[in-house]
Structures are given as structure tokens and as C-alpha cells.
Short mmCIF file of C-alpha atoms in Angstrom, two decimals:
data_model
loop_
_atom_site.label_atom_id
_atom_site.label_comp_id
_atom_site.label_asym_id
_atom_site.label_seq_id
_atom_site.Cartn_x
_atom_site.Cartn_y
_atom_site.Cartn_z
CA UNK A 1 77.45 141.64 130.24
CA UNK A 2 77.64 145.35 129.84
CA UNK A 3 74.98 147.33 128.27
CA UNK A 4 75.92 147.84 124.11
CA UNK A 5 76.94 151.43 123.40
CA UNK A 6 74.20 153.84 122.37
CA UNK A 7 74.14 155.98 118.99
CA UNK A 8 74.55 159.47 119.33
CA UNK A 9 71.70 160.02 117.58
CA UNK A 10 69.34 157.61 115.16
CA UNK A 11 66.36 158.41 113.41
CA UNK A 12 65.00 157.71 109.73
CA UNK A 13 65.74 159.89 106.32
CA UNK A 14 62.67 159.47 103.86
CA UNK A 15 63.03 160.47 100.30
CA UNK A 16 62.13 159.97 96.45
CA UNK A 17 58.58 161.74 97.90
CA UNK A 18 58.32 163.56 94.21
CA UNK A 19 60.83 161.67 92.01
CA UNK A 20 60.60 157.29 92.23
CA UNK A 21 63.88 155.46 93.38
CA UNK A 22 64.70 154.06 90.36
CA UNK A 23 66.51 150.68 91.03
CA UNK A 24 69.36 148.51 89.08
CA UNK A 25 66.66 145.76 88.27
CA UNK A 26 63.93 148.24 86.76
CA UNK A 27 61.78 148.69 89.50
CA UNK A 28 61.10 151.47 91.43
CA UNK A 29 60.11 152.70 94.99
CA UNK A 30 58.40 155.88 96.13
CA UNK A 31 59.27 157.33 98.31
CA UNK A 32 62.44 155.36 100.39
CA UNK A 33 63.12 155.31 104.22
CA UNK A 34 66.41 154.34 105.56
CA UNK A 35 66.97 153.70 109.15
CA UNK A 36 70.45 155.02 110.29
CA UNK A 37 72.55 155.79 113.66
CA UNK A 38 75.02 157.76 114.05
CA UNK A 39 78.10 156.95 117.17
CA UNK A 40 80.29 160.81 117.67
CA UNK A 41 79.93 163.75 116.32
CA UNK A 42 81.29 164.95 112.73
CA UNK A 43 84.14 167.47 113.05
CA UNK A 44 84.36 171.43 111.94
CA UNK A 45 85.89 169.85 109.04
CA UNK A 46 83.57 166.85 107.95
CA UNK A 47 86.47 164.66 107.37
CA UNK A 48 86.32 162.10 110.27
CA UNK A 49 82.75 159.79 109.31
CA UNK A 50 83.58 156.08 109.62
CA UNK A 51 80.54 154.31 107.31
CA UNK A 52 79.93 150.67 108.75
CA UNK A 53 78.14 148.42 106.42
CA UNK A 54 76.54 145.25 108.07
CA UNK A 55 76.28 141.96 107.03
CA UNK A 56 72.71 140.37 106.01
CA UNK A 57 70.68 140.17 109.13
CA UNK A 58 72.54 142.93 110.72
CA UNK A 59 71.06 146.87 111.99
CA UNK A 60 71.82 150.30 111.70
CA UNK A 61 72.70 149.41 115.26
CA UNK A 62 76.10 148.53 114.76
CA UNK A 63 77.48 148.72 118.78
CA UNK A 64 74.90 146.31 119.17
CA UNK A 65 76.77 143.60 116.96
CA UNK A 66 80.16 144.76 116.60
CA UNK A 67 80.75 146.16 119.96
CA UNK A 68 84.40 145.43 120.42
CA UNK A 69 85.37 147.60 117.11
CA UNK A 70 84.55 150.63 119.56
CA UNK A 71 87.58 152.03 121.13
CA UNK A 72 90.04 149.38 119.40
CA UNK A 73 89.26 150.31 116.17
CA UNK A 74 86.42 152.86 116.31
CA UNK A 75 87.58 156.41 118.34
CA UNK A 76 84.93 158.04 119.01
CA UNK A 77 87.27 161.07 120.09
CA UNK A 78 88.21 160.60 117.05
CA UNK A 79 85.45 159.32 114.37
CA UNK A 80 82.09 159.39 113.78
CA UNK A 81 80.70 156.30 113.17
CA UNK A 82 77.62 155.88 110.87
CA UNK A 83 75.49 153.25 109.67
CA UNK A 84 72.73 152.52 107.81
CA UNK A 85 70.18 149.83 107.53
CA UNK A 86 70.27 148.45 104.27
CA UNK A 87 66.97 148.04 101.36
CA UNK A 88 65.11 144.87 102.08
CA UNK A 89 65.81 144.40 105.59
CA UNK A 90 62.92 144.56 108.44
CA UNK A 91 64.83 146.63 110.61
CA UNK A 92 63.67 149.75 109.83
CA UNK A 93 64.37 150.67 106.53
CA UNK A 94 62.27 149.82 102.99
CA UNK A 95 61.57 146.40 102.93
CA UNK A 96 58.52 143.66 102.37
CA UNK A 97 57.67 144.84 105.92
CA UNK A 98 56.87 148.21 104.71
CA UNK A 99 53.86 149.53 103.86
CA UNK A 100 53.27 149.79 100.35
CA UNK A 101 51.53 153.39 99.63
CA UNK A 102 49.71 152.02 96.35
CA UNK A 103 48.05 148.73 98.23
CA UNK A 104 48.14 150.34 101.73
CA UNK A 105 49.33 146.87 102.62
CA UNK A 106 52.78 145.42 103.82
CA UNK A 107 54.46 145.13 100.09
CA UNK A 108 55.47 141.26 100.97
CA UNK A 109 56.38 139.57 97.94
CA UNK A 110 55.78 142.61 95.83
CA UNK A 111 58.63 144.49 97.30
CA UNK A 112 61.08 144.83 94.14
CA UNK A 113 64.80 143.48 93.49
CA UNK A 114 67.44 145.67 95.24
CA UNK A 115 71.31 144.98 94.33
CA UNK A 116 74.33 146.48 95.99
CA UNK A 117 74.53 149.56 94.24
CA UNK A 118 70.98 150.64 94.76
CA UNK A 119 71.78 150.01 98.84
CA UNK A 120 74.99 151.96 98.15
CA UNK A 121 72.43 154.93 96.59
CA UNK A 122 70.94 155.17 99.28
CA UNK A 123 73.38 155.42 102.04
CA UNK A 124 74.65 157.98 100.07
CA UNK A 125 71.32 160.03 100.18
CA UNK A 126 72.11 159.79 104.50
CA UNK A 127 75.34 160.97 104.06
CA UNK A 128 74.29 163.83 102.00
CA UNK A 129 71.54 164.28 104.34
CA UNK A 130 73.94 164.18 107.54
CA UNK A 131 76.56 166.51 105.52
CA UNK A 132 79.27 164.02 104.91
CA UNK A 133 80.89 164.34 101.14
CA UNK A 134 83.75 162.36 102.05
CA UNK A 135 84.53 159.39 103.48
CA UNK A 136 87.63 158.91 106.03
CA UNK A 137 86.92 155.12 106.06
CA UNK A 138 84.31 152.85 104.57
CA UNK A 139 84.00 149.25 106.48
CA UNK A 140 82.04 145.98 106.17
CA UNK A 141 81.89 142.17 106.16
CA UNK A 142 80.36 139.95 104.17
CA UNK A 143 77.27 141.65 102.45
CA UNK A 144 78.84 144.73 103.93
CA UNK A 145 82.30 144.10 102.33
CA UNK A 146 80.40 144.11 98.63
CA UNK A 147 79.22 147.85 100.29
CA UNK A 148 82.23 149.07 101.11
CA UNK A 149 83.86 148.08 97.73
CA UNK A 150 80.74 149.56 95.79
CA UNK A 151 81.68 152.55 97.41
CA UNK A 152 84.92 152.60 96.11
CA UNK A 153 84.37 151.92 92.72
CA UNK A 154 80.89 154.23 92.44
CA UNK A 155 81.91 156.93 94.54
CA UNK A 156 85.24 157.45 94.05
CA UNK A 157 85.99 160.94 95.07
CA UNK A 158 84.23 160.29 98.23
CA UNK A 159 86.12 157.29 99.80
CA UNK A 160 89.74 157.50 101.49
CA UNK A 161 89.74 153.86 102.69
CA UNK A 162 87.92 150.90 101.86
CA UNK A 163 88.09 147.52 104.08
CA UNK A 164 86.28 144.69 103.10
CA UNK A 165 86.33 141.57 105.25
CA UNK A 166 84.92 138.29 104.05
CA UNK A 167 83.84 139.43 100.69
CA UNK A 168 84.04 139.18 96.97
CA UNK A 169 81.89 137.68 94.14
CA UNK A 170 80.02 134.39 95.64
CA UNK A 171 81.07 131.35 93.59
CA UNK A 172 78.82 129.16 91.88
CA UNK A 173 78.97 126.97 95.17
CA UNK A 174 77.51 130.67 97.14
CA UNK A 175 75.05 130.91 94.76
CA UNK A 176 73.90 127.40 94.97
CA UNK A 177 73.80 127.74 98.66
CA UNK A 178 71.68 130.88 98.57
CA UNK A 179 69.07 129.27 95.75
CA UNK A 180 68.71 126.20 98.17
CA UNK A 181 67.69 128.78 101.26
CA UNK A 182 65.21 131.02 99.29
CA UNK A 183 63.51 127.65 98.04
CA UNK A 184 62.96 126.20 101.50
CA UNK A 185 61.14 129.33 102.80
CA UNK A 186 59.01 128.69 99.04
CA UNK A 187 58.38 125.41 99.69
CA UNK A 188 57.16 126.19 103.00
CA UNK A 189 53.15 126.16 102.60
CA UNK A 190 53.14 128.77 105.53
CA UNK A 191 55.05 131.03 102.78
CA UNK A 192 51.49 131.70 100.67
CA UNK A 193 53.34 133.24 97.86
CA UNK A 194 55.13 135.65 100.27
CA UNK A 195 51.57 136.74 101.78
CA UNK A 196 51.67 135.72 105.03
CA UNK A 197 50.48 137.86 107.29
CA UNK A 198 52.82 139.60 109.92
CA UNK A 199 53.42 137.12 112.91
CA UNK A 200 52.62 133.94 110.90
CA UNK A 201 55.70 134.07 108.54
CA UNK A 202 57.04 130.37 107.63
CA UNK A 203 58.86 129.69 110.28
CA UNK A 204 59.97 126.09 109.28
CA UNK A 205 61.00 127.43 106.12
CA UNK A 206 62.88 130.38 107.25
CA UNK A 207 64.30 128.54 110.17
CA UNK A 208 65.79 125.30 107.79
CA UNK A 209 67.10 128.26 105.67
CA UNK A 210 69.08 129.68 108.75
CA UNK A 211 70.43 125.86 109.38
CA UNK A 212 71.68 125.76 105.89
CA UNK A 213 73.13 128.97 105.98
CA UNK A 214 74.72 128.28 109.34
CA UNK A 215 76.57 125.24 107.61
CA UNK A 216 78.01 127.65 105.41
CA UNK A 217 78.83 130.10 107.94
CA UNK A 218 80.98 127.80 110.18
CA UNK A 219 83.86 125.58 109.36
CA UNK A 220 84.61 121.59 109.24
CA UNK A 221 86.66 121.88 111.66
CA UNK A 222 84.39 124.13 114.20
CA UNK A 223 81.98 121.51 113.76
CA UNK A 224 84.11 118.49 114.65
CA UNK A 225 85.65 120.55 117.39
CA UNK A 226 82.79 121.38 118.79
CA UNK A 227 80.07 118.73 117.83
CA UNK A 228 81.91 115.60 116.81
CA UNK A 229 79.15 112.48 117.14
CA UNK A 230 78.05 113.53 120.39
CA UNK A 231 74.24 113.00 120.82
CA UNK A 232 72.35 116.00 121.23
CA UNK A 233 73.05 117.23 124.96
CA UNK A 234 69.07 117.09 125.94
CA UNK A 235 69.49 113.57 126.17
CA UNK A 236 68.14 111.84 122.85
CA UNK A 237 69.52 109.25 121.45
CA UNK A 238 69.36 109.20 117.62
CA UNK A 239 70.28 105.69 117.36
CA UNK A 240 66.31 105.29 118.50
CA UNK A 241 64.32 107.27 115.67
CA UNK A 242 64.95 109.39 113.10
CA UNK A 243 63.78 112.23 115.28
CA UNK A 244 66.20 111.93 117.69
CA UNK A 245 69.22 114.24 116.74
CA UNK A 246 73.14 114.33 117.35
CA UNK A 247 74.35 117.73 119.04
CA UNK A 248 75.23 119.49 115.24
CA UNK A 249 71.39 118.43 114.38
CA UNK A 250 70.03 120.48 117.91
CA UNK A 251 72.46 123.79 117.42
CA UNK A 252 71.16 124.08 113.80
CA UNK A 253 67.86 123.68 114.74
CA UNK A 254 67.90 125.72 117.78
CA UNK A 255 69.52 128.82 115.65
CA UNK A 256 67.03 128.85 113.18
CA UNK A 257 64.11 128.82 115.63
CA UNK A 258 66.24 132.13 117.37
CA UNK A 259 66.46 133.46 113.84
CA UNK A 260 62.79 133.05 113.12
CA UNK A 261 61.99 135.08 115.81
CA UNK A 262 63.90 138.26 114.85
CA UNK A 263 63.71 138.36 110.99
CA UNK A 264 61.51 138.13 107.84
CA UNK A 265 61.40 135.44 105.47
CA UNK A 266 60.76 137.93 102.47
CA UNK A 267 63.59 140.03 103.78
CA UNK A 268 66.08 137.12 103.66
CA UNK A 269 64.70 136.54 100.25
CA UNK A 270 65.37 140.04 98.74
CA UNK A 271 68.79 140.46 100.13
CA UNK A 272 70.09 137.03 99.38
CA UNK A 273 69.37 138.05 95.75
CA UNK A 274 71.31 141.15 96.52
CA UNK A 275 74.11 139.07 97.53
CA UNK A 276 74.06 137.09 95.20
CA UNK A 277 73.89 140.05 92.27
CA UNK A 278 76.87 141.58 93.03
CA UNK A 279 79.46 142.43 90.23
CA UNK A 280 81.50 145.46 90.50
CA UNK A 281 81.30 145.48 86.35
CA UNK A 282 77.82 145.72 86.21
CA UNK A 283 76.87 149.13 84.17
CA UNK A 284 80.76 149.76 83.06
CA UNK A 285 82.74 148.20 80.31
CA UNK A 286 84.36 145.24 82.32
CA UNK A 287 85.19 144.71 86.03
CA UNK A 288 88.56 145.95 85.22
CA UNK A 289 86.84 149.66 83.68
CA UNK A 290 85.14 149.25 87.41
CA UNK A 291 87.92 149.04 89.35
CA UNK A 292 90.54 151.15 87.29
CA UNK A 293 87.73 154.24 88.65
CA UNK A 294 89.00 153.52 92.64
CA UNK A 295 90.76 156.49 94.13
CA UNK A 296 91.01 154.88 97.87
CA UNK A 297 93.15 152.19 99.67
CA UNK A 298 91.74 149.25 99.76
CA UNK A 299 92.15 146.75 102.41
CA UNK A 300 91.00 143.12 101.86
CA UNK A 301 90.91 140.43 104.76
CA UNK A 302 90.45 136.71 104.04
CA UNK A 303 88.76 133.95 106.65
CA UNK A 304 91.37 131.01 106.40
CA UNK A 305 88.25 128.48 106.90
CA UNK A 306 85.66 130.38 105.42
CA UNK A 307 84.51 128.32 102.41
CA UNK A 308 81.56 130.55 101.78
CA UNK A 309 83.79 133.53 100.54
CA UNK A 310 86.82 131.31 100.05
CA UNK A 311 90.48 133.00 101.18
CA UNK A 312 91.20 132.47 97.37
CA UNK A 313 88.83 134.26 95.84
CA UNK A 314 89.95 137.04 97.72
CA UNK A 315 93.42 136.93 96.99
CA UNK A 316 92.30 136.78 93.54
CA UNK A 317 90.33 140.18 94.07
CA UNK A 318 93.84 141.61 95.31
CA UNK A 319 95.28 140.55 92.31
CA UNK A 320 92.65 142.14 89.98
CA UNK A 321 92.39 145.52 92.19
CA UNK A 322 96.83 145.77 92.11
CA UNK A 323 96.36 145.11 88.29
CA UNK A 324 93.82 147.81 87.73
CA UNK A 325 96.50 150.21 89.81
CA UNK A 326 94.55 150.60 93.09
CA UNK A 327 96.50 150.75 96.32
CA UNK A 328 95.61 147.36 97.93
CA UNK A 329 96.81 145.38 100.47
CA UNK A 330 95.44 142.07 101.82
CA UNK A 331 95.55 140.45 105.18
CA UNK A 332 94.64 136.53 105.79
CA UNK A 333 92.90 135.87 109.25
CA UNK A 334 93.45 132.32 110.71
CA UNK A 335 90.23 131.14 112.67
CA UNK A 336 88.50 127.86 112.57
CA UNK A 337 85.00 129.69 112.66
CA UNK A 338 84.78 129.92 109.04
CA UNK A 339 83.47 132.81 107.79
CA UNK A 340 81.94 133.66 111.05
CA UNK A 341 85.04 134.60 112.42
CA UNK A 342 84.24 138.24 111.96
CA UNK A 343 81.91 138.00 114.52
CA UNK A 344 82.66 135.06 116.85
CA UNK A 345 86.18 136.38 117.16
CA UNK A 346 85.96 140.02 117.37
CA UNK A 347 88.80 141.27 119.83
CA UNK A 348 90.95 139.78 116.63
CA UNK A 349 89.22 141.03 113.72
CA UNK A 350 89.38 144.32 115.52
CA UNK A 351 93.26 143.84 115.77
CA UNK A 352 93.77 142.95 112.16
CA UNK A 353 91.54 146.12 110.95
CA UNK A 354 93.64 147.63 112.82
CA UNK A 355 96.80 146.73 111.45
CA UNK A 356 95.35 147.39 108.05
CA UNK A 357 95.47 151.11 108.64
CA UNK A 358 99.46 151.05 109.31
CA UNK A 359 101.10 147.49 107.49
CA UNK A 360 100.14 147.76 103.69
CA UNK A 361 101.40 144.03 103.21
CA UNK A 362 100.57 140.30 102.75
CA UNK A 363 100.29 138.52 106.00
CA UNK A 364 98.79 135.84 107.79
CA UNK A 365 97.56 136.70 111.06
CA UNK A 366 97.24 133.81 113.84
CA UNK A 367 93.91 133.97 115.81
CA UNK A 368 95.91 133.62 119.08
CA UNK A 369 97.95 136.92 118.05
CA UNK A 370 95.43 139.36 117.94
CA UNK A 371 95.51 141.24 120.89
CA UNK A 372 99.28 142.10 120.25
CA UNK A 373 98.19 143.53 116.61
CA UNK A 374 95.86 146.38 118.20
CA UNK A 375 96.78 149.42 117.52
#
């Protein structure tokens, strides 16, 4: 495996040092650090920055998850390529994590509610920073999509294109899913309110939140296809105790015990919430006022099997962007990894963001055609 592309540059931007953050919920922080990195160089111009958004768990490190974009999709002859980590996350920017200048202690549990737009805020103080006022393209999935379409609607005269992958509202069946993951890190005595100390974070919690999340992440299908009965492949037989697991049983548990090891329970908790919080009509008239202010083209994609962020619900969002007047097109990607198909099947994705930039249509794309979409 070849070593992931490094960034150009990366480093942190720290702000709000005289003035607080003020965020969507009410609360405030002072001052706010955002991790970012930065793949190419801006042009004379200051026209060619690419903004990646990542998904939940994701970095500013975006070669390091969504390598094969660069040099299908991503030129960096071309573009420069930026990304940010988002508010709440323990990869480098504000989050529990942080040190809280009032207590002088991690804030944990104290850190406050962060939505979308207040993430989108602050990527915007990095691009100001960095010197980019306009946007060539703006690009996520998932948590990133609801980015990338903030951008649109709250920045308006800053954003040329807008591709959102995976993405809209969560349903009541989202949100449900989301409420059950935040309780089982509560529930977890290891949790202490959120005051664990670092290194001793509930890891059964956090780790049976993963699992559940991982259910919703995958397909039916994937599972059968993959997992069917089959015993768990160390050898137990769960016909003999309740302990003993079938194969589905030992890859859930297995990825939350990797998950525990890399991320905060706290974190997950905060941007959950964000995901779950998104509305584009928050703070204007109606969604439609929201999305009648969109200046770029936006490009939706839709997971066939992805039940999280169902195809439909996308479509739907088409419908409601073409009604408002905005320049949309939508693209439906056929994958039986369910809404993890923007990452388990990348050398596709990468082919259908491509074609987004040239065929401003309906389609279905078949997971098997990919490479000849690439562009």
C-alpha cells in the first residue's frame, strides 16, 4: 500500500481571541482553533480552491481517507484542495478534547452545541485566513454533504459548485438511530457524566455506538453477502452460549473496538447532534427562502442502498432545490454498501463526481461502470 499523499501545508488558525464565537444554539467559545490542510497551491487569481468537507469521524487530512479523489477528480495542477477539521471533533480542532481556558481543564461534557452553520463559520474564517473569497468547488459526504450545501445557501456569492453525496435532512428513522448511539455511550458507567479522564473514555459505550452506527452504514444486502449465518470465523459456535457470536456479531464488535481507539465519545456526542440539527431553513423564512438565496450548481448523488440518507429523500431535495430555481442535477449511485459506498467504493464515487462536472442530468450509475465515467 502506497504511502497517502501529504498536504502542502497544514497547520492551525486560532481566533475569536477578543470577540466570543457566538454559536447557533446560544453558546459561545473563546477563542476557536481549527485544524486545516491544504493539497496545491492557490493560483495568481484565487479562483482554483477545492473545499472538502468530511464526514463525522473524518480529518483535515483528507488524502488520508479519500485518496483516490486525487488525480481522478482532484488536479492538483489544477486545484487546490483544502480542508478543515470540523467543531467537536478530536482531531485537532475545538472540541471536548480541548482545553477549556476558564476551567484549565479538557471542556468534556461542557463543550457547547455546534450545528452545521457554526462549522460552516468557521471554515470560512480559514478561507479568509488562507485568502480564498471564492469557491471553484465545494465537496462532501454525509455530514460533509450538509457542509457543502450550507455553503451554498449561506455563502452564496462565494460558491461556484456544490456536490453533496449521501446527504439531506436525516429522517425520523436517522434521528432515532443517532438518539440510540449517544444513549449507549450515557449509559455506559465509564461515561461519568462526560468526565472521564483522557485514556479511560467508555469504551463499551462508544464502541456498541460504532456497531449500531455500522448497521446503519452498510446495507441488507452487504450483510447477507458477506455474513449470511456463518459462525464467527475464530471458531465459536453460538449455538453453545450466548457469548458465542455469528460472523455479523464479530465484525461489529471488532469495528467498534478499532473505533474506540481513535475517537472520543464526547466528540461523537456533539457532532451527532450536529447531524442531526441540520435544516437549511433554520434562521430564514422557510427552507424554500433558504434555498431560493443559492447562486451555484448543485450536484446531488444518491446511495441506491443507503437507508440512512435514503436515495428518496434526496431526490426529493432535487425537487425542492429545481423548484426554488437553483441549477441542480442529481446522479443515483448503485452499490450494495449502503451508504458507505462513498468510501468502500471510491474509484466509482470518484467517476460519478466526475461526471457531475460535465452531464447535468438524471442517471443511474452501475457500480461496475465507474471506471469508464472518469473524466
Amino acid at each position: 500500500m502506497s504511502e497517502a499523499l501529504q498536504p502542502t501545508r497544514e497547520g492551525d488558525l486560532t481566533f475569536a481571541h477578543g470577540t466570543p464565537f457566538r454559536l447557533e444554539g446560544g453558546g459561545a467559545l473563546q477563542p476557536v482553533s481549527v485544524r486545516y490542510a491544504v493539497y496545491g497551491e492557490l493560483n495568481e487569481r484565487r479562483d482554483n480552491a477545492v473545499l472538502v468537507c468530511h464526514a463525522l469521524s473524518g480529518s483535515a487530512r483528507v488524502a488520508d481517507w479519500w485518496p483516490e479523489m486525487f488525480g481522478s477528480v482532484f488536479d492538483l495542477s489544477r486545484d487546490c484542495v483544502i480542508c478543515t477539521n470540523i467543531l467537536g471533533s478530536c482531531y485537532g480542532s475545538s472540541g471536548p478534547p480541548s482545553i477549556n481556558p476558564v476551567s484549565g481543564k479538557p471542556f468534556g461534557p461542557d463543550f457547547p452545541i455546534v450545528t452545521i452553520r457554526d462549522i460552516v463559520r468557521a471554515q470560512a474564517h480559514v478561507l479568509d485566513e488562507i485568502g480564498v473569497k471564492r469557491l471553484r468547488i465545494v465537496i462532501g459526504a454525509s455530514i460533509g454533504g450538509m457542509q457543502a450545501l450550507q455553503w451554498a445557501v449561506d455563502y452564496p456569492e462565494r460558491v461556484e459548485h456544490c456536490i453533496a453525496i449521501g446527504t439531506a435532512p436525516l429522517s425520523a428513522m436517522g434521528l432515532a438511530l443517532n438518539h440510540l448511539q449517544r444513549k449507549t455511550i450515557e449509559l455506559d458507567p465509564e461515561f461519568k457524566g462526560g468526565r472521564y479522564a483522557p485514556g479511560e473514555q467508555p469504551g463499551r459505550g462508544l464502541g456498541l455506538a460504532r456497531a449500531i452506527g455500522m448497521c446503519s452504514y452498510k446495507s441488507a444486502e452487504l450483510f447477507d453477502e458477506r455474513y449470511a449465518r456463518k459462525p464467527n470465523r475464530n471458531g465459536e459456535d453460538p449455538v453453545r452460549s450466548i457469548a458465542e457470536r455469528y460472523d455479523v456479531a464479530g465484525y461489529l464488535d471488532h469495528q467498534g473496538e478499532k473505533f474506540v481507539k481513535r475517537f472520543d465519545a464526547n466528540s461523537y456526542l456533539v457532532i451527532s447532534k450536529a447531524m442531526d440539527t441540520f435544516e437549511m431553513g433554520r434562521g430564514y423564512a422557510s427552507e424554500a427562502e433558504a434555498l431560493q438565496r443559492i447562486k451555484a450548481h448543485v450536484s446531488l448523488v444518491g446511495i441506491s442502498s443507503d437507508w440512512l440518507f435514503p436515495a428518496k429523500d434526496i431526490r426529493a431535495l432535487a425537487e425542492r432545490l429545481r423548484a426554488a430555481g437553483v441549477q441542480c442535477d442529481y446522479t443515483e449511485f448503485e452499490t450494495s454498501h449502503g451508504h458507505d459506498g462513498f468510501l468502500a467504493e471510491m474509484d466509482a464515487i470518484a467517476a460519478v463526481v466526475n461526471g457531475s462536472f460535465h452531464a447535468r442530468r438524471l442517471a443511474v450509475v452501475h457500480k461496475n461502470a465507474g471506471r469508464k465515467l472518469g473524466g
